[in-house]
Coordinates of C-alpha atoms in Angstrom, one line a residue:
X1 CA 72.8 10.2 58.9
X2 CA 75.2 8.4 56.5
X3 CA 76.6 10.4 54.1
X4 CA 75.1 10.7 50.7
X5 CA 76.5 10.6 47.3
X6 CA 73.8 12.5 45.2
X7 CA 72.6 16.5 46.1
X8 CA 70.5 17.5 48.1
X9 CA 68.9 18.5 45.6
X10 CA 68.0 15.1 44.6
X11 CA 67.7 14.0 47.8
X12 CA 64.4 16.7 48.4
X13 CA 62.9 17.0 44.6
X14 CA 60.1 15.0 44.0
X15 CA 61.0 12.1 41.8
X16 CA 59.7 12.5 38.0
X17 CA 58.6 10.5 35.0
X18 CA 61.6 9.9 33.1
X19 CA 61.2 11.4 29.4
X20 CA 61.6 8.2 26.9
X21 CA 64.1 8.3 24.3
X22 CA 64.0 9.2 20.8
X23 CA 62.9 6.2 18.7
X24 CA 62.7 6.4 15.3
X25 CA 63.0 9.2 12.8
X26 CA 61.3 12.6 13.1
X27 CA 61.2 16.4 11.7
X28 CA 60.8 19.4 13.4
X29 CA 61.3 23.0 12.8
X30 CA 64.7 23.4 15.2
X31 CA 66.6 21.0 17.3
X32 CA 67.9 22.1 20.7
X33 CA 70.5 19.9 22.3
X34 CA 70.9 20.1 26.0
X35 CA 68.1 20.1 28.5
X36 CA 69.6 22.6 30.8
X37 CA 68.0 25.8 32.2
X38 CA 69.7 27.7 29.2
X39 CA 67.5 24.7 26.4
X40 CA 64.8 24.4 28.2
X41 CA 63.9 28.0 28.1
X42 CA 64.9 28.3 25.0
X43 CA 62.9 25.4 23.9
X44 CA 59.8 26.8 26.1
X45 CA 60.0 30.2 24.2
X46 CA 60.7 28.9 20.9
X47 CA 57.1 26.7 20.9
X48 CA 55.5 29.8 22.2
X49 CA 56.7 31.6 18.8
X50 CA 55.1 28.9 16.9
X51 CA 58.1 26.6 16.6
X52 CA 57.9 22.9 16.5
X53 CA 61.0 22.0 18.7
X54 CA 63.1 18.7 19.5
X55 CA 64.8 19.0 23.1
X56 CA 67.2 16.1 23.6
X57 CA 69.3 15.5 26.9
X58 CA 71.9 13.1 27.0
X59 CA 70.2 12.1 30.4
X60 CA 67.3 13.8 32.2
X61 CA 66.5 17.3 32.5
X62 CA 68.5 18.9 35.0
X63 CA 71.1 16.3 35.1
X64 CA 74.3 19.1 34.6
X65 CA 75.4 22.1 36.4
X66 CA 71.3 23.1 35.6
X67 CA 70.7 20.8 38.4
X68 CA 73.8 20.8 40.8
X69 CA 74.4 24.6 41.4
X70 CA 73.6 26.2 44.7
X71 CA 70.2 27.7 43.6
X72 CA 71.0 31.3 43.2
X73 CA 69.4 34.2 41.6
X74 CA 71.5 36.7 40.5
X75 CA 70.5 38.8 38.7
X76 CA 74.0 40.7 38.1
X77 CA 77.5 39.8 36.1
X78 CA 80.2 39.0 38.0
X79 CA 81.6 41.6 40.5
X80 CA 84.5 42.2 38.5
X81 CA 82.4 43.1 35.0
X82 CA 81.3 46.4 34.9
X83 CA 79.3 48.2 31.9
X84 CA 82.7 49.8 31.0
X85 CA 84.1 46.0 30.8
X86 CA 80.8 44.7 28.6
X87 CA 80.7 48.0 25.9
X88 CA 84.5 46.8 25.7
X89 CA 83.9 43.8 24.7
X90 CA 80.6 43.8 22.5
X91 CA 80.5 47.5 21.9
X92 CA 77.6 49.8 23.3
X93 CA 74.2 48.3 21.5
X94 CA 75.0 45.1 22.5
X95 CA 76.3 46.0 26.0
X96 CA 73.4 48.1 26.6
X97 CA 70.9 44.6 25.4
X98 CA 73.0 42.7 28.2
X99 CA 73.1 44.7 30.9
X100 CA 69.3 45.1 30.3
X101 CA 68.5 41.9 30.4
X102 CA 70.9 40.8 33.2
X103 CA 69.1 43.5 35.3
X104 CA 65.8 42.1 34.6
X105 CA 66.6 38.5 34.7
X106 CA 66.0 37.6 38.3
X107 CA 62.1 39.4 37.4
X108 CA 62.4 36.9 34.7
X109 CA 62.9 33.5 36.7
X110 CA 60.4 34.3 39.5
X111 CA 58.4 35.7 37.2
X112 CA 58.2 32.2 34.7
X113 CA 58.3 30.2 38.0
X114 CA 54.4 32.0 39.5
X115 CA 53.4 32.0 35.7
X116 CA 53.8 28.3 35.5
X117 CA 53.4 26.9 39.1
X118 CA 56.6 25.3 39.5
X119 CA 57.1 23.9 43.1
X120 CA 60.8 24.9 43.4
X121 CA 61.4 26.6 47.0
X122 CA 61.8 29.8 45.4
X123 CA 62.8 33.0 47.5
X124 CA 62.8 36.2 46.6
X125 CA 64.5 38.4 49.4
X126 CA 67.4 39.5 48.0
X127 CA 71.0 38.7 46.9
X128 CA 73.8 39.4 49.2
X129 CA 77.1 40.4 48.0
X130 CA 79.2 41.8 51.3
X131 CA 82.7 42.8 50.6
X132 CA 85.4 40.3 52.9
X133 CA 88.2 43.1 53.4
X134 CA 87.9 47.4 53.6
X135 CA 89.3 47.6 49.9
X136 CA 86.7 45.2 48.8
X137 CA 84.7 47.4 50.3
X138 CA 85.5 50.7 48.5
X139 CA 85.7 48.6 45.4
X140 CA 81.6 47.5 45.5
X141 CA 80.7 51.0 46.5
X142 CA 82.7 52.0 43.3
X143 CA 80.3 49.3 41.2
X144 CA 76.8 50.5 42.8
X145 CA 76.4 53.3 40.5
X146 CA 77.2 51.7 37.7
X147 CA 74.9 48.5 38.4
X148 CA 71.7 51.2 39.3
X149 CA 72.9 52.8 35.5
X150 CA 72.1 49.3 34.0
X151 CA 68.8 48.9 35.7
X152 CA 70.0 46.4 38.6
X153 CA 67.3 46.9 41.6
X154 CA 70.3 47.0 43.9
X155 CA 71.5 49.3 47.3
X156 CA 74.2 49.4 49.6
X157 CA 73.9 47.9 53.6
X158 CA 76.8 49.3 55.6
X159 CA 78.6 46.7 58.1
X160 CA 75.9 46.8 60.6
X161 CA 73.0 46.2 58.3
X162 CA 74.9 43.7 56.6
X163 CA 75.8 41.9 59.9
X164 CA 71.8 42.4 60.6
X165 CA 71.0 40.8 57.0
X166 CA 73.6 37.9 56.9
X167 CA 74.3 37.1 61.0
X168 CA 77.7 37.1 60.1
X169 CA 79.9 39.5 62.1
X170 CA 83.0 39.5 60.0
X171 CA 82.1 40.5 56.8
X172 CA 81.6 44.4 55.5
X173 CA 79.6 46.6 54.2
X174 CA 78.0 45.5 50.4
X175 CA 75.6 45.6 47.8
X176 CA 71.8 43.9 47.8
X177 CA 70.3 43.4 44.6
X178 CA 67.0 43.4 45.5
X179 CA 65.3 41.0 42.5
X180 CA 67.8 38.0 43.6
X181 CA 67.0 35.2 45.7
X182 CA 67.3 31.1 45.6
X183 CA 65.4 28.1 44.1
X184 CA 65.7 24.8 44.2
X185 CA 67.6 24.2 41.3
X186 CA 67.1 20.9 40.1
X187 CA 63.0 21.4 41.4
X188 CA 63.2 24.8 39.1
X189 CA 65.1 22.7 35.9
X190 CA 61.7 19.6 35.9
X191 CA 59.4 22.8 36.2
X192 CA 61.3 24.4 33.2
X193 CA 60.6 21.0 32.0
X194 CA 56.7 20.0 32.1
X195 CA 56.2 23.8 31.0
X196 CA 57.9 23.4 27.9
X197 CA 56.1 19.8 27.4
X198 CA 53.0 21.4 27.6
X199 CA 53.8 24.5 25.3
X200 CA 54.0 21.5 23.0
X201 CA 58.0 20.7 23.2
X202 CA 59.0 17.1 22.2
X203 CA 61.7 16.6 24.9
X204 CA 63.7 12.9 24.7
X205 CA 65.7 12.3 27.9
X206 CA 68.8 9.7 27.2
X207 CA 69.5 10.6 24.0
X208 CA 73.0 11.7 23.3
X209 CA 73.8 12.8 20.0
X210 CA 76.0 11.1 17.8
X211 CA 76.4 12.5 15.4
X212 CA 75.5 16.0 13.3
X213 CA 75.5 16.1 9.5
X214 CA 74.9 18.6 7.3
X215 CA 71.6 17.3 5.4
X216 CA 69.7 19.5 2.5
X217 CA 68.9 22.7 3.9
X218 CA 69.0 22.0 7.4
X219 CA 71.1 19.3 10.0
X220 CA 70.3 15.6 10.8
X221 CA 71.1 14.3 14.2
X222 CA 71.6 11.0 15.5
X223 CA 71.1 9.2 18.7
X224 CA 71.4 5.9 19.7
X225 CA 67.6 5.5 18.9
X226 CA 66.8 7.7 16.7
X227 CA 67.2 10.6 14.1
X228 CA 66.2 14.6 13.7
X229 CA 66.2 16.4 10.7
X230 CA 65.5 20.1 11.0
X231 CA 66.4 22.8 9.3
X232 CA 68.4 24.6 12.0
X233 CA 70.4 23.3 15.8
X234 CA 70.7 25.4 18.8
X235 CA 73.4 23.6 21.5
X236 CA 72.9 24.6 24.9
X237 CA 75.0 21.8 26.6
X238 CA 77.5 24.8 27.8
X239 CA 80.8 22.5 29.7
X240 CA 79.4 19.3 28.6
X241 CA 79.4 19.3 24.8
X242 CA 81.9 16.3 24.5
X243 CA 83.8 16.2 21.6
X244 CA 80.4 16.3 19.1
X245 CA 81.7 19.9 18.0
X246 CA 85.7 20.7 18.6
X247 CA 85.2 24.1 18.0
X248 CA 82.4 24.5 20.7
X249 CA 84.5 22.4 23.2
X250 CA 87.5 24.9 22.6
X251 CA 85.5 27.7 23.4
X252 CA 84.6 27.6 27.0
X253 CA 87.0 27.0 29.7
X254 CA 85.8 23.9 32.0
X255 CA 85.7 24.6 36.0
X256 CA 84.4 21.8 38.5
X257 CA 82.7 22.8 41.6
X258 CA 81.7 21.3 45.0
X259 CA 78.9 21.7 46.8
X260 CA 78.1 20.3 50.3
X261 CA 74.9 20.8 52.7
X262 CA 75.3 20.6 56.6
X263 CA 72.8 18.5 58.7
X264 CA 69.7 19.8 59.5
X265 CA 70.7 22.8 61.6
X266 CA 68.7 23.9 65.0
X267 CA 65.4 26.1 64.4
X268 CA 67.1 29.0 66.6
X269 CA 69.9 29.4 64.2
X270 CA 67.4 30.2 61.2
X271 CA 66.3 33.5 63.4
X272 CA 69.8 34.7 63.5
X273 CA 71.6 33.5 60.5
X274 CA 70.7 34.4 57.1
X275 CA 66.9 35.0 58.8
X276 CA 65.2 36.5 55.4
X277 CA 66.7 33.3 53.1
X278 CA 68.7 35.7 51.0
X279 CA 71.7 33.6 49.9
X280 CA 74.9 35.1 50.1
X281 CA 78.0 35.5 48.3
X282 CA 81.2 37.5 49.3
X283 CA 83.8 38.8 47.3
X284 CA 86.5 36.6 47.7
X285 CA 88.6 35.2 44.8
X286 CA 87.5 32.1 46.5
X287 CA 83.9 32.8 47.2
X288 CA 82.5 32.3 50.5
X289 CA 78.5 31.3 49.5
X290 CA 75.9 30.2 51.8
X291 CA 71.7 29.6 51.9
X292 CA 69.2 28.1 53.5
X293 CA 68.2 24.5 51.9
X294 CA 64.4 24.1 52.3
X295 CA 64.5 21.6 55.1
X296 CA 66.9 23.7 57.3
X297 CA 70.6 23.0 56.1
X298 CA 73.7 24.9 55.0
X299 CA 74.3 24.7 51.4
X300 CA 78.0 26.0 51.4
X301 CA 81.0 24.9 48.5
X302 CA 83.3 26.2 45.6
X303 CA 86.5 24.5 44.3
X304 CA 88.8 22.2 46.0
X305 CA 92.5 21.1 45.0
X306 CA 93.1 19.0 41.8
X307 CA 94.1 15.8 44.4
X308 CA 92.4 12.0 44.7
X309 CA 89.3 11.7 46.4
X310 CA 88.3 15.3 45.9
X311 CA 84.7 14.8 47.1
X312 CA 85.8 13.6 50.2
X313 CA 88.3 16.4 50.5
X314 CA 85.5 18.9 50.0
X315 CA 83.7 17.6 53.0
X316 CA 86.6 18.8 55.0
X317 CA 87.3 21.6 53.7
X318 CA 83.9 23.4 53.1
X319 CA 82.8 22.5 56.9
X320 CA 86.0 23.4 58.1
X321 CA 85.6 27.1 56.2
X322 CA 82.2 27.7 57.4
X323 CA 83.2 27.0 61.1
X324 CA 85.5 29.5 60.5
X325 CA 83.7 31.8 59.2
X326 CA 80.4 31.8 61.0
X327 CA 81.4 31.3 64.8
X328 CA 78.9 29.8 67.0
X329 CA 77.6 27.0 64.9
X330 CA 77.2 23.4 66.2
X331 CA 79.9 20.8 65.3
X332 CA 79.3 20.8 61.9
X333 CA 78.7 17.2 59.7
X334 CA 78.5 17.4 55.5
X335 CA 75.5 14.6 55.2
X336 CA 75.9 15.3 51.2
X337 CA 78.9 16.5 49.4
X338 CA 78.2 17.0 45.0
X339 CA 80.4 18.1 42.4
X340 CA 79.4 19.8 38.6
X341 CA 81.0 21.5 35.9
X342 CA 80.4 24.9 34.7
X343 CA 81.4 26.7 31.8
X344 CA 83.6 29.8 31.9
X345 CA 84.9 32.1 29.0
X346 CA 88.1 34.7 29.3
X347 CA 86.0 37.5 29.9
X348 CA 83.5 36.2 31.8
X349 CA 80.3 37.0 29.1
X350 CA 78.4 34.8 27.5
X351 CA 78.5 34.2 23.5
X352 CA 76.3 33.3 20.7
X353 CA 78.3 31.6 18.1
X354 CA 77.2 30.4 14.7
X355 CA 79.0 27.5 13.7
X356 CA 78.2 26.7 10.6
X357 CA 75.0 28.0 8.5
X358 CA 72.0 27.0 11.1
X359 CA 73.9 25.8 13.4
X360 CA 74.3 27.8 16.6
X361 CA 75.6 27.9 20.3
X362 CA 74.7 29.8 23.2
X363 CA 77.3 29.4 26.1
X364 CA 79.3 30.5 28.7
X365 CA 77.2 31.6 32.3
X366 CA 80.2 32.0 34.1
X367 CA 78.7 31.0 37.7
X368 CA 75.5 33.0 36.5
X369 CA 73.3 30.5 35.3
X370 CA 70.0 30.5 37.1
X371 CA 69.2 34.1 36.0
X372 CA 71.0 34.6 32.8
X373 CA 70.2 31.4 30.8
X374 CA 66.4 31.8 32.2
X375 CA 66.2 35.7 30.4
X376 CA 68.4 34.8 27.9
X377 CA 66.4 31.6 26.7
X378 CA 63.3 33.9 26.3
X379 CA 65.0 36.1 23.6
X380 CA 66.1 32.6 21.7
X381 CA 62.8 31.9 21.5
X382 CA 61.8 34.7 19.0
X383 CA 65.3 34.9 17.4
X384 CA 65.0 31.1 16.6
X385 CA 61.6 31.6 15.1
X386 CA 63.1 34.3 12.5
X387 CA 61.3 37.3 14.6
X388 CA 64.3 39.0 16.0
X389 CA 67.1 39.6 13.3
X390 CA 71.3 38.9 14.2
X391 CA 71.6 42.4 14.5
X392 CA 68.8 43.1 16.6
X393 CA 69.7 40.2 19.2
X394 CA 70.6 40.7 22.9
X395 CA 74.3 39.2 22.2
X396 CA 76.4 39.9 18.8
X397 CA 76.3 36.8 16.5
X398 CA 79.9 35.5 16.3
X399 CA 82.0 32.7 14.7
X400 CA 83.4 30.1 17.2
X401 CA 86.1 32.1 19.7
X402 CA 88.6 29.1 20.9
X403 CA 90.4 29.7 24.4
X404 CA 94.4 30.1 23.4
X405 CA 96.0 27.3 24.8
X406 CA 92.8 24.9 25.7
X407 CA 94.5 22.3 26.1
X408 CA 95.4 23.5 29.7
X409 CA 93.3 26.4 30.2
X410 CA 91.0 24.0 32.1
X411 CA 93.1 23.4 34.3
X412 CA 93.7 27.2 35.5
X413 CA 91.2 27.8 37.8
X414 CA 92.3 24.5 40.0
X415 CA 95.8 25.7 39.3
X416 CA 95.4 29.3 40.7
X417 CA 93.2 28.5 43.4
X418 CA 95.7 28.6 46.1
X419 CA 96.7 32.0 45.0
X420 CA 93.3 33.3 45.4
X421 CA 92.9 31.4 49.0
X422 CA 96.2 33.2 50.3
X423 CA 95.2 36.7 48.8
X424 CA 91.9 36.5 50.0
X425 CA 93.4 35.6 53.6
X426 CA 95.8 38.0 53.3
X427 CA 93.2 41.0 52.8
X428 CA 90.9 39.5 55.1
X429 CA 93.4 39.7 57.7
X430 CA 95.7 43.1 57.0
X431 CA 92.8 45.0 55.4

């Protein structure tokens, strides 16, 4: 086939009724910004406590890294964060609130996803997470107790059950959180959607704010169509606030990813490789991740070189790694190649800021979003409706944290990347 310029995710989701813009001036109790998986949960939960909610998306739901990620549950931090790492950071109440939830989020999205019928390819078998060298290895079998300790349905597979799981000879032994799996993601984000429409959400797609005023006791918000009072803002727009709120910008660190998906693959190869449809993702600096699409491709990517005509570049290089590294697979052809932006933080743990006096932000997934922003939206919910006080909330309420040196901290992750790639080579190879 030609090659596309959407997803694949677009390319296989049903096409749906775009939501109008706001016109004209309206009220409403609070005003979430961002139709992502993070606000539309959030907005779902909040009109389940009783709250009348404005969602507004600067285009349609879904249209971020909501809709462009690879479609995996997982319901864990990232492999380097262990509960040590979070009581470090947020101190033991809180740390014990996250690691709770985190270990119950992947319940959470399959959970919302039977409760409200969304058609999204969901999968439940699993979550891979194989270690690439022997020290990688000994390093995940270190982290197994301590992800059991925060309530992650998780166990170990040795190399051969891991080769048996995956169909991939080369990697070791690793963990399997059993509660993970895949979706659809932009499929899972128009669910998230119509169920928060018919809790009673008002949700405007194409209507970027403008502009955000203090007005009275609560905050005004413009769009090119309209205008919002309401006594408080939640902004879920995570990497793609713009520059609406400096402080919020400041506070995340950008990161662009590629995706690609392979042509349909042969019906023999789904027998052998990856035969339950649990995704997988290895420990690599560079991580090696790869699923099952619903109609029979490889869904492989991660970040490519800052250099011109990067989405052509990740073509090339994302099917040239998977030949690599899953031997016996036809001549492989990218038929769609997709990039996003995610939002990362220094520590890799997600924040609740409060801006200003009913204004607050939730951000920072760190390549965790399916899961975390799904669980994490149904506490927002209650805490937005006044039910759940600061000090009682999953995260610890803070002021606005800027990244030192933002200016180029975006720019680090494209920067380092062929660090990682050598290192990860390096152990792959000698260890």
């Amino acid at each position: 086939m030609t090659e596309a310029t959407g997803s694949l995710w677009e390319a296989i989701t049903p096409p749906a009724p775009p939501f109008a813009p706001l016109d004209g001036a309206v009220t409403a109790d609070v005003v979430i910004v961002g139709a992502g998986f993070l606000g539309l949960s959030a907005a779902l939960h909040a009109a389940m406590a009783g709250l009348d909610v404005v969602l507004l998306e600067s285009h349609q739901p879904g249209f971020g890294a909501s809709g462009r990620n690879t479609g995996f549950v997982v319901p864990s931090l990232k492999a380097s964060i262990g509960p040590t790492d979070v009581v470090r950071a947020m101190g033991e109440t809180h740390a014990d609130r996250l690691l709770r939830l985190v270990a119950g989020s992947g319940a959470e999205v399959f959970g919302l996803i039977a409760r409200h019928g969304i058609d999204c390819g969901a999968v439940q078998n699993g979550w891979l997470q194989p270690a690439h060298s022997r020290q990688a290895e000994a390093a995940l079998r270190g982290r197994l107790p301590r992800l059991l300790q925060a309530g992650v349905d998780a166990d170990w597979l040795d190399r051969d059950a891991m080769a048996a799981r995956t169909g991939i000879a080369g990697l070791h032994g690793g963990i399997r959180v059993a509660s993970g799996g895949q979706i659809t993601p932009l499929a899972y984000a128009r669910g998230l959607a119509r169920a928060a429409v018919a809790a009673g959400v008002r949700l405007h797609g194409d209507s970027p704010v403008t502009a955000l005023i203090p007005d009275g006791a609560g905050w005004r918000l413009s769009t090119p169509g309209g205008q919002v009072l309401a006594r408080r803002v939640l902004m879920t727009t995570n990497a793609l606030i713009g520059d609406l709120l400096p402080d919020l910008r400041a506070s995340v660190i950008p990161a662009r990813v590629f995706q690609i998906a392979t042509q349909v693959m042969p019906g023999s190869l789904r027998q052998s490789l990856l035969p339950d449809m649990a995704p997988v993702a290895d420990t690599r600096r560079h991580t090696f991740a790869l699923r099952w699409s619903p109609d029979g491709r490889l869904v492989t990517g991660g970040m490519v070189p800052p250099l011109p005509g990067r989405l052509a570049l990740a073509r090339r290089q994302f099917a040239r790694r998977l030949a690599r590294l899953v031997p016996g697979l036809p001549p492989i052809r990218a038929d769609y190649a997709w990039t996003g932006v995610i939002a990362g933080t220094l520590d890799f743990l997600p924040r609740m800021m409060r801006l200003a006096p009913g204004l607050e932000a939730a951000i920072g997934c760190n390549g965790r979003g399916v899961a975390l922003t799904t669980a994490l939206g149904r506490e927002l919910g209650p805490w937005l409706a006044g039910r759940i006080p600061d000090d009682d909330f999953v995260l610890p309420v803070t002021a606005a944290r800027p990244v030192p040196f933002r200016r180029i901290a975006g720019l680090g992750p494209d920067l380092i990347l062929p660090v990682w790639s050598a290192h990860d080579a390096f152990e792959a190879r000698f260890r």
